[in-house]
PDB file of C-alpha atoms in Angstrom:
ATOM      1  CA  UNK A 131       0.000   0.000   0.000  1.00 95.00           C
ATOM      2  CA  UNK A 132       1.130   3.628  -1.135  1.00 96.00           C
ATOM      3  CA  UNK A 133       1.777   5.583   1.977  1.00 98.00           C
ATOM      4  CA  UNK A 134       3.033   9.526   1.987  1.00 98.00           C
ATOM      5  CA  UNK A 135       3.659  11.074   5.344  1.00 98.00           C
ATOM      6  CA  UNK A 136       4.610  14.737   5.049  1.00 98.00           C
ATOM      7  CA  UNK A 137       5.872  16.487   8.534  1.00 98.00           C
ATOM      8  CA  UNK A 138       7.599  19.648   9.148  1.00 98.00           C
ATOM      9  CA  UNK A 139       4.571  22.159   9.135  1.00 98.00           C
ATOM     10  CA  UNK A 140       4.360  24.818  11.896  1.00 98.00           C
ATOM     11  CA  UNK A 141       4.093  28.708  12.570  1.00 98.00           C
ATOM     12  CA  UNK A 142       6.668  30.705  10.984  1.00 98.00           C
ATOM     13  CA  UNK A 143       7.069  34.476  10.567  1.00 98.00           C
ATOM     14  CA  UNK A 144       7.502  36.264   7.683  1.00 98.00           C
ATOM     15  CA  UNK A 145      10.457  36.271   5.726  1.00 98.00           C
ATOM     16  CA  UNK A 146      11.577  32.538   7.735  1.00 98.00           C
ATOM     17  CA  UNK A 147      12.176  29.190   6.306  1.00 98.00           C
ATOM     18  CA  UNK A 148      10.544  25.960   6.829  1.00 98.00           C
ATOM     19  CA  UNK A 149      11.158  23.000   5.383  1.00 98.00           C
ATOM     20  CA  UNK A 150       8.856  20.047   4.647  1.00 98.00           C
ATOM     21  CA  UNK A 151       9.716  16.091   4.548  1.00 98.00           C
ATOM     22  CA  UNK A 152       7.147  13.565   2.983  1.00 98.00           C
ATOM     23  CA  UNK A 153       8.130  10.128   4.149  1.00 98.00           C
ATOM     24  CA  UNK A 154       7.248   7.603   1.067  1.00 98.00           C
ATOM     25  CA  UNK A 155       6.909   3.721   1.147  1.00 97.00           C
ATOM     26  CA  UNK A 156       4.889   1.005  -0.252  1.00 97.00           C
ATOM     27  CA  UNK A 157       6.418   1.925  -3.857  1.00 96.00           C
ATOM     28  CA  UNK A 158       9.679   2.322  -5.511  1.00 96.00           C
ATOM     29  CA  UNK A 159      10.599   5.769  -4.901  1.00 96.00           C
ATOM     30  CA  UNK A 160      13.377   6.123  -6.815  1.00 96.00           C
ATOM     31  CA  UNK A 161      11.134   5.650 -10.364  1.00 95.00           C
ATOM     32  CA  UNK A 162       8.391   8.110  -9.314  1.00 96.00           C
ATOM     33  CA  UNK A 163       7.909  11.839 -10.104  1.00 96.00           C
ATOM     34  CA  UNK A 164       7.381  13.279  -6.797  1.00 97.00           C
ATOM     35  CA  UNK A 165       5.307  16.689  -6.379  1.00 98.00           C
ATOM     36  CA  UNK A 166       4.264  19.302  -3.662  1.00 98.00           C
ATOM     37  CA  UNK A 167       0.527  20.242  -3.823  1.00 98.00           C
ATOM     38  CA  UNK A 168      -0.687  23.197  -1.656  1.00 98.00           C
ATOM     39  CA  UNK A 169      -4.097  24.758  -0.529  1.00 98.00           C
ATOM     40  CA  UNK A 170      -4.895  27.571   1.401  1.00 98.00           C
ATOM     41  CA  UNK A 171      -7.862  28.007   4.056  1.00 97.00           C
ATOM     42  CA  UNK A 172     -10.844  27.789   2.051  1.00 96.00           C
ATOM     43  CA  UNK A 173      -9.332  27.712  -0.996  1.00 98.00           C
ATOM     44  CA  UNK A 174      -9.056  25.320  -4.493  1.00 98.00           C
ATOM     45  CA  UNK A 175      -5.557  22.729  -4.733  1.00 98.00           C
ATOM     46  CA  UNK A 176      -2.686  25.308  -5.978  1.00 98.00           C
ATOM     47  CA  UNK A 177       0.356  22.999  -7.780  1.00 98.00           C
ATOM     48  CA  UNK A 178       3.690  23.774  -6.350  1.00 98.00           C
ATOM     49  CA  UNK A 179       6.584  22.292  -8.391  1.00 98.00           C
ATOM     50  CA  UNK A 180       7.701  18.622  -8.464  1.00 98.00           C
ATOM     51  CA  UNK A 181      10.928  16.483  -9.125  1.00 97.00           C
ATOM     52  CA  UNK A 182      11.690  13.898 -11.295  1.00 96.00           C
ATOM     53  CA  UNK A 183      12.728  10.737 -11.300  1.00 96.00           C
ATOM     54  CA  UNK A 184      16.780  10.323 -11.659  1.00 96.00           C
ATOM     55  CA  UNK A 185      16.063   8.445 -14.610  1.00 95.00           C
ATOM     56  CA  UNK A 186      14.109  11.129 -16.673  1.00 94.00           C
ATOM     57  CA  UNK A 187      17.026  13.514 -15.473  1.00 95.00           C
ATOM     58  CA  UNK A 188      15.827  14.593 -11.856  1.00 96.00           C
ATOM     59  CA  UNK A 189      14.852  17.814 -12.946  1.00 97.00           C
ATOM     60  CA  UNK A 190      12.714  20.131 -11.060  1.00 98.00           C
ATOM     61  CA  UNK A 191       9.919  22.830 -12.369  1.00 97.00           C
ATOM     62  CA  UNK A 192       7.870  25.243  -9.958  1.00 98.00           C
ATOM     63  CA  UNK A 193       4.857  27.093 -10.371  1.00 98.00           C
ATOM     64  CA  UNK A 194       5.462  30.684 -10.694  1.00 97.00           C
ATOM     65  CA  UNK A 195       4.349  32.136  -6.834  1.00 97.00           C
ATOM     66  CA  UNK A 196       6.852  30.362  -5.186  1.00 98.00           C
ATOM     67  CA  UNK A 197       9.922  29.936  -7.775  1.00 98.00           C
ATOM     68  CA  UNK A 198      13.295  31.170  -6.593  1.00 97.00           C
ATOM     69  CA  UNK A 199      12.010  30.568  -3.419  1.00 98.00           C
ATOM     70  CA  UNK A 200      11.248  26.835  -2.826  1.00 98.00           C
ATOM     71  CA  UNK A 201      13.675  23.958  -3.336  1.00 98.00           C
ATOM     72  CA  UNK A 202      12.091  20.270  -4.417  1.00 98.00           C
ATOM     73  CA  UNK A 203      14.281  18.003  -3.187  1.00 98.00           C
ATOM     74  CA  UNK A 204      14.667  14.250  -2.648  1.00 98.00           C
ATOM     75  CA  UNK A 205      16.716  11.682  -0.908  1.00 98.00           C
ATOM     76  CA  UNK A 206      15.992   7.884  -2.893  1.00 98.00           C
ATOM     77  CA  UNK A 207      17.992   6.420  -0.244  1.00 97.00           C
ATOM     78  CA  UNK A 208      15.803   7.380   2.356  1.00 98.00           C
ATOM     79  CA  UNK A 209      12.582   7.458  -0.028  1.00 98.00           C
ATOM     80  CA  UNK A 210      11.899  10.641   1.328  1.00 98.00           C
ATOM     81  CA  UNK A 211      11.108  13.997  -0.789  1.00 98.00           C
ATOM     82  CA  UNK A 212      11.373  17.706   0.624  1.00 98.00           C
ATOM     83  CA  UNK A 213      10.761  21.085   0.015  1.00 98.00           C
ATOM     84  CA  UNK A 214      12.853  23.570   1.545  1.00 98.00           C
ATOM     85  CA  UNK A 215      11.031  26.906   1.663  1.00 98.00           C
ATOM     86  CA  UNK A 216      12.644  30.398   1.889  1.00 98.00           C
ATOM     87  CA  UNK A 217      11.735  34.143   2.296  1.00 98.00           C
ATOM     88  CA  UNK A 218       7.923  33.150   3.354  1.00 98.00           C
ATOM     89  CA  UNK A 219       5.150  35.503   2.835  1.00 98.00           C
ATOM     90  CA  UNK A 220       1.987  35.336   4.782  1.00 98.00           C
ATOM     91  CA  UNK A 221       0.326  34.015   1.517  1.00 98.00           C
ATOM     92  CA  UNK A 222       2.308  30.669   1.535  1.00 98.00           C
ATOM     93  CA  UNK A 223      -0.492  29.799   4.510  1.00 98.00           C
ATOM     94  CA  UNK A 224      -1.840  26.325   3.111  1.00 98.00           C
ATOM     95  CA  UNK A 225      -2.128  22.502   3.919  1.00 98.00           C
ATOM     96  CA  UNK A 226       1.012  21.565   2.040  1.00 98.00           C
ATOM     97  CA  UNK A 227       0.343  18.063   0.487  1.00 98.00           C
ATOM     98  CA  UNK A 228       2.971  15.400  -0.995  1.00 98.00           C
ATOM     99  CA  UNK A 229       1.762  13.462  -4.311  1.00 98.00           C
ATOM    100  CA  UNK A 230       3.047  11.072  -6.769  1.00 95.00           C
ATOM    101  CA  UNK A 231       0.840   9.996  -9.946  1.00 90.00           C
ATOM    102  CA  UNK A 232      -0.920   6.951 -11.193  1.00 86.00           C
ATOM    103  CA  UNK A 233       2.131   5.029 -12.362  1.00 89.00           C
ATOM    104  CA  UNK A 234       5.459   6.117 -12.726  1.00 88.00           C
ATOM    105  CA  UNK A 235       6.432   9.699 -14.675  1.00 87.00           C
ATOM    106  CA  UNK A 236       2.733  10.239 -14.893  1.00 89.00           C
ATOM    107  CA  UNK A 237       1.110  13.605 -14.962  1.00 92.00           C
ATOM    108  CA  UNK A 238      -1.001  13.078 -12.387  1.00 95.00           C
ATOM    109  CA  UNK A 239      -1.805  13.345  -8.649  1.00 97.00           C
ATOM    110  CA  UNK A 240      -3.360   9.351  -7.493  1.00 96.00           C
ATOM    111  CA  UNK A 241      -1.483   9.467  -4.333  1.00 97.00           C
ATOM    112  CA  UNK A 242      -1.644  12.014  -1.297  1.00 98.00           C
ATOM    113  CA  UNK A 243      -0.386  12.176   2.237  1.00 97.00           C
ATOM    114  CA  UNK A 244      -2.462  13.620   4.802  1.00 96.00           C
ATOM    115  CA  UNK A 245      -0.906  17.645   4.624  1.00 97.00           C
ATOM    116  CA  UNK A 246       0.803  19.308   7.252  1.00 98.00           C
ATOM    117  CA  UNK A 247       0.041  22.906   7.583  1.00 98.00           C
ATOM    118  CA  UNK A 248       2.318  25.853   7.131  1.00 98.00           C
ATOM    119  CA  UNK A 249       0.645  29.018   8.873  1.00 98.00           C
ATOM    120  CA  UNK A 250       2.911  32.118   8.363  1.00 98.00           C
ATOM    121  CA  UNK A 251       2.051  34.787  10.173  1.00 98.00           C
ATOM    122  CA  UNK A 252       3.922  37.388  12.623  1.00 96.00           C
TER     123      UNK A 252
ATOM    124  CA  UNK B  94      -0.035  29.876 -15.973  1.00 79.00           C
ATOM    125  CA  UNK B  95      -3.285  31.113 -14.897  1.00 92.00           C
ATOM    126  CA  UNK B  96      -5.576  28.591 -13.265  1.00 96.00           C
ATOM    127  CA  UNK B  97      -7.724  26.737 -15.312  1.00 97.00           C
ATOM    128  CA  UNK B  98     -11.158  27.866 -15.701  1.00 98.00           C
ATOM    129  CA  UNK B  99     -13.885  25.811 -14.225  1.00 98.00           C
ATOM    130  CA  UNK B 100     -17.576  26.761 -13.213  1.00 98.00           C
ATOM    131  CA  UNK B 101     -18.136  27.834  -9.168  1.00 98.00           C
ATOM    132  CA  UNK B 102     -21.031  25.969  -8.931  1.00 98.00           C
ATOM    133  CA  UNK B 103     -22.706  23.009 -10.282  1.00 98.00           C
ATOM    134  CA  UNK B 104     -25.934  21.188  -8.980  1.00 97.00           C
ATOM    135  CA  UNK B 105     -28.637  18.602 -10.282  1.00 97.00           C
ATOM    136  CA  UNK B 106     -30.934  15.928  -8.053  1.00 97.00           C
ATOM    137  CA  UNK B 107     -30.212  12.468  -7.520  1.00 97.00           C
ATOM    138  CA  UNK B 108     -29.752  10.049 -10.652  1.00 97.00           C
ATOM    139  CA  UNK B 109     -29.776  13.090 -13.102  1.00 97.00           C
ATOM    140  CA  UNK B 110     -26.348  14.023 -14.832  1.00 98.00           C
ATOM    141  CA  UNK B 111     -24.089  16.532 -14.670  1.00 98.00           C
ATOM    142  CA  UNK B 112     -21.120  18.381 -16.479  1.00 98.00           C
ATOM    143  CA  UNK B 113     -18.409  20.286 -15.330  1.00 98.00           C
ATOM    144  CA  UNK B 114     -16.102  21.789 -17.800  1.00 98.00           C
ATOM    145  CA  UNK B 115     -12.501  23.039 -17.914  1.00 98.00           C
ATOM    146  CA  UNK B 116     -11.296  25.381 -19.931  1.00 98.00           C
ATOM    147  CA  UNK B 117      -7.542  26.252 -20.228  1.00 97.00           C
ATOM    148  CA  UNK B 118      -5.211  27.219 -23.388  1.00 95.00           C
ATOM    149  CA  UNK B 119      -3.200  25.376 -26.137  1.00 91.00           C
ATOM    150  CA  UNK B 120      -0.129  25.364 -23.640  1.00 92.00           C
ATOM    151  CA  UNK B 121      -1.988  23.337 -21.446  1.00 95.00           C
ATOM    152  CA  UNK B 122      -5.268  21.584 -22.174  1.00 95.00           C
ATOM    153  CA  UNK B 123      -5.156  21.943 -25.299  1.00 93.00           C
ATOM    154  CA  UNK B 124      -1.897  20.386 -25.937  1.00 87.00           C
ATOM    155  CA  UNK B 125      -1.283  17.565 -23.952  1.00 78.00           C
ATOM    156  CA  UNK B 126      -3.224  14.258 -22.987  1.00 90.00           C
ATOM    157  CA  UNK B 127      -2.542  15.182 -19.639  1.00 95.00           C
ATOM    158  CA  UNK B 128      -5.905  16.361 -18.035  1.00 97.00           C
ATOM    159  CA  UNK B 129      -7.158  14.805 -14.785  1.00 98.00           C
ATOM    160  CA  UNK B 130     -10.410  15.455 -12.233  1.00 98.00           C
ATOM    161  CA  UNK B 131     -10.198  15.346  -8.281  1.00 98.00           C
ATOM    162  CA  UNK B 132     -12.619  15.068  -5.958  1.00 98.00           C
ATOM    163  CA  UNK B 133     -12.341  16.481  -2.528  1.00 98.00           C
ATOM    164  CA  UNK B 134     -14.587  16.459   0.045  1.00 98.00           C
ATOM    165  CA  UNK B 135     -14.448  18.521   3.232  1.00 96.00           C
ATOM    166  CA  UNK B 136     -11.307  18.167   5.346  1.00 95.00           C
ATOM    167  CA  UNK B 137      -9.761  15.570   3.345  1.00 96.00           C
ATOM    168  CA  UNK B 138      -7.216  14.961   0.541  1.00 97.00           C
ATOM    169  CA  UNK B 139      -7.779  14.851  -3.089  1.00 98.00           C
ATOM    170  CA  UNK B 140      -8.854  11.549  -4.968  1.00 98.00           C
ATOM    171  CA  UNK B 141      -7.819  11.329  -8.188  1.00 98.00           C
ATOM    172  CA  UNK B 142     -11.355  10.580 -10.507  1.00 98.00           C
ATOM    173  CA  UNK B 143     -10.182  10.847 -13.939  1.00 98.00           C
ATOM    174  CA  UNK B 144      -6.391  10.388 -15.446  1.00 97.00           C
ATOM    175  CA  UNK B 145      -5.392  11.713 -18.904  1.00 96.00           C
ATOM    176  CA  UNK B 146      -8.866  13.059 -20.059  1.00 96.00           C
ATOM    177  CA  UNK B 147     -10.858   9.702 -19.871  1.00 97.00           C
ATOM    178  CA  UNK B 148      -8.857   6.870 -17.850  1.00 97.00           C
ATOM    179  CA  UNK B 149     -11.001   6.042 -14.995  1.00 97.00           C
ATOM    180  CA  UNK B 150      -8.346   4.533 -11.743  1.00 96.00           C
ATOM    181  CA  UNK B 151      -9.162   1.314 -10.639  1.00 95.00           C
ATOM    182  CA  UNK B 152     -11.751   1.417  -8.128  1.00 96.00           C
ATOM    183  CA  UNK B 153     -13.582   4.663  -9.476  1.00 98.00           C
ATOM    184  CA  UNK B 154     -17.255   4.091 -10.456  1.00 97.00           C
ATOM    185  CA  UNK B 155     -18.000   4.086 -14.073  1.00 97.00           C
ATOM    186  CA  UNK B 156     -20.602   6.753 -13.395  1.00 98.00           C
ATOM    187  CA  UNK B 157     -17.590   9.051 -13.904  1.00 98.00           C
ATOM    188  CA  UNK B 158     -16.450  10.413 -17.307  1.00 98.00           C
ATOM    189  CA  UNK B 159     -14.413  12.494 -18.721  1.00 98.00           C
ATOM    190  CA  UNK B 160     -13.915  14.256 -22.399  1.00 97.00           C
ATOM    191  CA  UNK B 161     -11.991  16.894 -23.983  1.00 96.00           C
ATOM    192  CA  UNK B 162     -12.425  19.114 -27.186  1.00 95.00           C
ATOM    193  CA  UNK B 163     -10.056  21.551 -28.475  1.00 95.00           C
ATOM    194  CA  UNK B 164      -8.703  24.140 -25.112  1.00 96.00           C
ATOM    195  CA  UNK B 165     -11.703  22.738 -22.907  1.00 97.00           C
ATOM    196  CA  UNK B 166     -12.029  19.413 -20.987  1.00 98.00           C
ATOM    197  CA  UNK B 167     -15.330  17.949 -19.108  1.00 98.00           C
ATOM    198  CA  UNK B 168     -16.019  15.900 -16.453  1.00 98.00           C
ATOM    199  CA  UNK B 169     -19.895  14.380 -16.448  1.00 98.00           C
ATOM    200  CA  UNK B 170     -21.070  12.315 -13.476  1.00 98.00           C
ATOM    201  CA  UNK B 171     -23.945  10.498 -14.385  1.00 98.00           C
ATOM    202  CA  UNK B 172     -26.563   9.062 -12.280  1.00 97.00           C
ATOM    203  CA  UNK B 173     -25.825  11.939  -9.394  1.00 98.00           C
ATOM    204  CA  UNK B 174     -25.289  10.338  -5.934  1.00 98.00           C
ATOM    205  CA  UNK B 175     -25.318  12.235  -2.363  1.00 97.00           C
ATOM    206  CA  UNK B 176     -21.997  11.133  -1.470  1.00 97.00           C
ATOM    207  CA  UNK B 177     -20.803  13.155  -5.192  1.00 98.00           C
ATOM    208  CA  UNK B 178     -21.290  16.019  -2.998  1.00 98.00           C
ATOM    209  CA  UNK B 179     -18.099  17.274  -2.661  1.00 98.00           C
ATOM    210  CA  UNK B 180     -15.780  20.171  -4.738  1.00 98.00           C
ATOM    211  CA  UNK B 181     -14.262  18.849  -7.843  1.00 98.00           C
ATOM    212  CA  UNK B 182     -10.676  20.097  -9.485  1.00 98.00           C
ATOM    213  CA  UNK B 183      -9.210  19.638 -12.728  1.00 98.00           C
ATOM    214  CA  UNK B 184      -5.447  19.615 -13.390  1.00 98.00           C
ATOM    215  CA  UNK B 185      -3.568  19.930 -16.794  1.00 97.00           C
ATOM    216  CA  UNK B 186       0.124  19.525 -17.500  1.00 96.00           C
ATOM    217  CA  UNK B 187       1.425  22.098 -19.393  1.00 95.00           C
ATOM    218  CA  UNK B 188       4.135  23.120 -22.317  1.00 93.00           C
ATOM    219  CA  UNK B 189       6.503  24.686 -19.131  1.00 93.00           C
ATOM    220  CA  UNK B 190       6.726  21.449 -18.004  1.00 94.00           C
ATOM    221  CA  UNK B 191       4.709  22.162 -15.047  1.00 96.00           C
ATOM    222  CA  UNK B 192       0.979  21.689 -13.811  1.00 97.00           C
ATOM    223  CA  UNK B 193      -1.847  23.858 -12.976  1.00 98.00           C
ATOM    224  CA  UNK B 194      -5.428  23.513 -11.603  1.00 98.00           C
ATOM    225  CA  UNK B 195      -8.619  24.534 -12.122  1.00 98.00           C
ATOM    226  CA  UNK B 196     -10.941  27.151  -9.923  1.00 98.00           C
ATOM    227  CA  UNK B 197     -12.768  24.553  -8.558  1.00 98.00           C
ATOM    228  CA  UNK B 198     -16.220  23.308  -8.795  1.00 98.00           C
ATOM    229  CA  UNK B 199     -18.794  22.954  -5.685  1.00 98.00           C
ATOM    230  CA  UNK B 200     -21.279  19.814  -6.697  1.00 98.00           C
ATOM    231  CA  UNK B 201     -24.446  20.250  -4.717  1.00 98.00           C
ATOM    232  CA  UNK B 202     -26.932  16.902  -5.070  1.00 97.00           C
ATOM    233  CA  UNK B 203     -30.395  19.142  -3.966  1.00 95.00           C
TER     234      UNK B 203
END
Protein backbone atom coordinates (compact mmCIF):
# COMPACT_ATOMS: atom_id res chain seq x y z
CA UNK A 1 0.00 0.00 0.00
CA UNK A 2 1.13 3.63 -1.14
CA UNK A 3 1.78 5.58 1.98
CA UNK A 4 3.03 9.53 1.99
CA UNK A 5 3.66 11.07 5.34
CA UNK A 6 4.61 14.74 5.05
CA UNK A 7 5.87 16.49 8.53
CA UNK A 8 7.60 19.65 9.15
CA UNK A 9 4.57 22.16 9.14
CA UNK A 10 4.36 24.82 11.90
CA UNK A 11 4.09 28.71 12.57
CA UNK A 12 6.67 30.71 10.98
CA UNK A 13 7.07 34.48 10.57
CA UNK A 14 7.50 36.26 7.68
CA UNK A 15 10.46 36.27 5.73
CA UNK A 16 11.58 32.54 7.74
CA UNK A 17 12.18 29.19 6.31
CA UNK A 18 10.54 25.96 6.83
CA UNK A 19 11.16 23.00 5.38
CA UNK A 20 8.86 20.05 4.65
CA UNK A 21 9.72 16.09 4.55
CA UNK A 22 7.15 13.57 2.98
CA UNK A 23 8.13 10.13 4.15
CA UNK A 24 7.25 7.60 1.07
CA UNK A 25 6.91 3.72 1.15
CA UNK A 26 4.89 1.00 -0.25
CA UNK A 27 6.42 1.92 -3.86
CA UNK A 28 9.68 2.32 -5.51
CA UNK A 29 10.60 5.77 -4.90
CA UNK A 30 13.38 6.12 -6.81
CA UNK A 31 11.13 5.65 -10.36
CA UNK A 32 8.39 8.11 -9.31
CA UNK A 33 7.91 11.84 -10.10
CA UNK A 34 7.38 13.28 -6.80
CA UNK A 35 5.31 16.69 -6.38
CA UNK A 36 4.26 19.30 -3.66
CA UNK A 37 0.53 20.24 -3.82
CA UNK A 38 -0.69 23.20 -1.66
CA UNK A 39 -4.10 24.76 -0.53
CA UNK A 40 -4.89 27.57 1.40
CA UNK A 41 -7.86 28.01 4.06
CA UNK A 42 -10.84 27.79 2.05
CA UNK A 43 -9.33 27.71 -1.00
CA UNK A 44 -9.06 25.32 -4.49
CA UNK A 45 -5.56 22.73 -4.73
CA UNK A 46 -2.69 25.31 -5.98
CA UNK A 47 0.36 23.00 -7.78
CA UNK A 48 3.69 23.77 -6.35
CA UNK A 49 6.58 22.29 -8.39
CA UNK A 50 7.70 18.62 -8.46
CA UNK A 51 10.93 16.48 -9.13
CA UNK A 52 11.69 13.90 -11.29
CA UNK A 53 12.73 10.74 -11.30
CA UNK A 54 16.78 10.32 -11.66
CA UNK A 55 16.06 8.44 -14.61
CA UNK A 56 14.11 11.13 -16.67
CA UNK A 57 17.03 13.51 -15.47
CA UNK A 58 15.83 14.59 -11.86
CA UNK A 59 14.85 17.81 -12.95
CA UNK A 60 12.71 20.13 -11.06
CA UNK A 61 9.92 22.83 -12.37
CA UNK A 62 7.87 25.24 -9.96
CA UNK A 63 4.86 27.09 -10.37
CA UNK A 64 5.46 30.68 -10.69
CA UNK A 65 4.35 32.14 -6.83
CA UNK A 66 6.85 30.36 -5.19
CA UNK A 67 9.92 29.94 -7.78
CA UNK A 68 13.29 31.17 -6.59
CA UNK A 69 12.01 30.57 -3.42
CA UNK A 70 11.25 26.83 -2.83
CA UNK A 71 13.67 23.96 -3.34
CA UNK A 72 12.09 20.27 -4.42
CA UNK A 73 14.28 18.00 -3.19
CA UNK A 74 14.67 14.25 -2.65
CA UNK A 75 16.72 11.68 -0.91
CA UNK A 76 15.99 7.88 -2.89
CA UNK A 77 17.99 6.42 -0.24
CA UNK A 78 15.80 7.38 2.36
CA UNK A 79 12.58 7.46 -0.03
CA UNK A 80 11.90 10.64 1.33
CA UNK A 81 11.11 14.00 -0.79
CA UNK A 82 11.37 17.71 0.62
CA UNK A 83 10.76 21.08 0.02
CA UNK A 84 12.85 23.57 1.54
CA UNK A 85 11.03 26.91 1.66
CA UNK A 86 12.64 30.40 1.89
CA UNK A 87 11.73 34.14 2.30
CA UNK A 88 7.92 33.15 3.35
CA UNK A 89 5.15 35.50 2.83
CA UNK A 90 1.99 35.34 4.78
CA UNK A 91 0.33 34.01 1.52
CA UNK A 92 2.31 30.67 1.53
CA UNK A 93 -0.49 29.80 4.51
CA UNK A 94 -1.84 26.33 3.11
CA UNK A 95 -2.13 22.50 3.92
CA UNK A 96 1.01 21.56 2.04
CA UNK A 97 0.34 18.06 0.49
CA UNK A 98 2.97 15.40 -0.99
CA UNK A 99 1.76 13.46 -4.31
CA UNK A 100 3.05 11.07 -6.77
CA UNK A 101 0.84 10.00 -9.95
CA UNK A 102 -0.92 6.95 -11.19
CA UNK A 103 2.13 5.03 -12.36
CA UNK A 104 5.46 6.12 -12.73
CA UNK A 105 6.43 9.70 -14.67
CA UNK A 106 2.73 10.24 -14.89
CA UNK A 107 1.11 13.61 -14.96
CA UNK A 108 -1.00 13.08 -12.39
CA UNK A 109 -1.81 13.34 -8.65
CA UNK A 110 -3.36 9.35 -7.49
CA UNK A 111 -1.48 9.47 -4.33
CA UNK A 112 -1.64 12.01 -1.30
CA UNK A 113 -0.39 12.18 2.24
CA UNK A 114 -2.46 13.62 4.80
CA UNK A 115 -0.91 17.64 4.62
CA UNK A 116 0.80 19.31 7.25
CA UNK A 117 0.04 22.91 7.58
CA UNK A 118 2.32 25.85 7.13
CA UNK A 119 0.64 29.02 8.87
CA UNK A 120 2.91 32.12 8.36
CA UNK A 121 2.05 34.79 10.17
CA UNK A 122 3.92 37.39 12.62
CA UNK B 1 -0.03 29.88 -15.97
CA UNK B 2 -3.29 31.11 -14.90
CA UNK B 3 -5.58 28.59 -13.27
CA UNK B 4 -7.72 26.74 -15.31
CA UNK B 5 -11.16 27.87 -15.70
CA UNK B 6 -13.89 25.81 -14.22
CA UNK B 7 -17.58 26.76 -13.21
CA UNK B 8 -18.14 27.83 -9.17
CA UNK B 9 -21.03 25.97 -8.93
CA UNK B 10 -22.71 23.01 -10.28
CA UNK B 11 -25.93 21.19 -8.98
CA UNK B 12 -28.64 18.60 -10.28
CA UNK B 13 -30.93 15.93 -8.05
CA UNK B 14 -30.21 12.47 -7.52
CA UNK B 15 -29.75 10.05 -10.65
CA UNK B 16 -29.78 13.09 -13.10
CA UNK B 17 -26.35 14.02 -14.83
CA UNK B 18 -24.09 16.53 -14.67
CA UNK B 19 -21.12 18.38 -16.48
CA UNK B 20 -18.41 20.29 -15.33
CA UNK B 21 -16.10 21.79 -17.80
CA UNK B 22 -12.50 23.04 -17.91
CA UNK B 23 -11.30 25.38 -19.93
CA UNK B 24 -7.54 26.25 -20.23
CA UNK B 25 -5.21 27.22 -23.39
CA UNK B 26 -3.20 25.38 -26.14
CA UNK B 27 -0.13 25.36 -23.64
CA UNK B 28 -1.99 23.34 -21.45
CA UNK B 29 -5.27 21.58 -22.17
CA UNK B 30 -5.16 21.94 -25.30
CA UNK B 31 -1.90 20.39 -25.94
CA UNK B 32 -1.28 17.56 -23.95
CA UNK B 33 -3.22 14.26 -22.99
CA UNK B 34 -2.54 15.18 -19.64
CA UNK B 35 -5.90 16.36 -18.04
CA UNK B 36 -7.16 14.80 -14.79
CA UNK B 37 -10.41 15.45 -12.23
CA UNK B 38 -10.20 15.35 -8.28
CA UNK B 39 -12.62 15.07 -5.96
CA UNK B 40 -12.34 16.48 -2.53
CA UNK B 41 -14.59 16.46 0.04
CA UNK B 42 -14.45 18.52 3.23
CA UNK B 43 -11.31 18.17 5.35
CA UNK B 44 -9.76 15.57 3.34
CA UNK B 45 -7.22 14.96 0.54
CA UNK B 46 -7.78 14.85 -3.09
CA UNK B 47 -8.85 11.55 -4.97
CA UNK B 48 -7.82 11.33 -8.19
CA UNK B 49 -11.35 10.58 -10.51
CA UNK B 50 -10.18 10.85 -13.94
CA UNK B 51 -6.39 10.39 -15.45
CA UNK B 52 -5.39 11.71 -18.90
CA UNK B 53 -8.87 13.06 -20.06
CA UNK B 54 -10.86 9.70 -19.87
CA UNK B 55 -8.86 6.87 -17.85
CA UNK B 56 -11.00 6.04 -15.00
CA UNK B 57 -8.35 4.53 -11.74
CA UNK B 58 -9.16 1.31 -10.64
CA UNK B 59 -11.75 1.42 -8.13
CA UNK B 60 -13.58 4.66 -9.48
CA UNK B 61 -17.26 4.09 -10.46
CA UNK B 62 -18.00 4.09 -14.07
CA UNK B 63 -20.60 6.75 -13.39
CA UNK B 64 -17.59 9.05 -13.90
CA UNK B 65 -16.45 10.41 -17.31
CA UNK B 66 -14.41 12.49 -18.72
CA UNK B 67 -13.91 14.26 -22.40
CA UNK B 68 -11.99 16.89 -23.98
CA UNK B 69 -12.42 19.11 -27.19
CA UNK B 70 -10.06 21.55 -28.48
CA UNK B 71 -8.70 24.14 -25.11
CA UNK B 72 -11.70 22.74 -22.91
CA UNK B 73 -12.03 19.41 -20.99
CA UNK B 74 -15.33 17.95 -19.11
CA UNK B 75 -16.02 15.90 -16.45
CA UNK B 76 -19.89 14.38 -16.45
CA UNK B 77 -21.07 12.31 -13.48
CA UNK B 78 -23.95 10.50 -14.38
CA UNK B 79 -26.56 9.06 -12.28
CA UNK B 80 -25.83 11.94 -9.39
CA UNK B 81 -25.29 10.34 -5.93
CA UNK B 82 -25.32 12.24 -2.36
CA UNK B 83 -22.00 11.13 -1.47
CA UNK B 84 -20.80 13.16 -5.19
CA UNK B 85 -21.29 16.02 -3.00
CA UNK B 86 -18.10 17.27 -2.66
CA UNK B 87 -15.78 20.17 -4.74
CA UNK B 88 -14.26 18.85 -7.84
CA UNK B 89 -10.68 20.10 -9.48
CA UNK B 90 -9.21 19.64 -12.73
CA UNK B 91 -5.45 19.61 -13.39
CA UNK B 92 -3.57 19.93 -16.79
CA UNK B 93 0.12 19.53 -17.50
CA UNK B 94 1.42 22.10 -19.39
CA UNK B 95 4.13 23.12 -22.32
CA UNK B 96 6.50 24.69 -19.13
CA UNK B 97 6.73 21.45 -18.00
CA UNK B 98 4.71 22.16 -15.05
CA UNK B 99 0.98 21.69 -13.81
CA UNK B 100 -1.85 23.86 -12.98
CA UNK B 101 -5.43 23.51 -11.60
CA UNK B 102 -8.62 24.53 -12.12
CA UNK B 103 -10.94 27.15 -9.92
CA UNK B 104 -12.77 24.55 -8.56
CA UNK B 105 -16.22 23.31 -8.80
CA UNK B 106 -18.79 22.95 -5.68
CA UNK B 107 -21.28 19.81 -6.70
CA UNK B 108 -24.45 20.25 -4.72
CA UNK B 109 -26.93 16.90 -5.07
CA UNK B 110 -30.39 19.14 -3.97
Amino acid sequence: EVQLVESGGGLVKPGGSLRLSCAASGFTFSNAWMSWVRQAPGKGLEWVGHIKSKADGGTTDYAAPVKGRFTVSRDDSKNTLYLQMYTLKTEDTAVYYCSTGYYYGSRDFQHWGQGTLVTVSS
Amino acid sequence: QSALTQPASVSGSPGQSITISCTGTSSDVGDYKYVSWYQQHPGKAPKLMIYEVSNRPSGVSNRFSGSQSGNTASLTISGLQAEDEADYYCSSYTSSSTSVFGTGTKVTVL
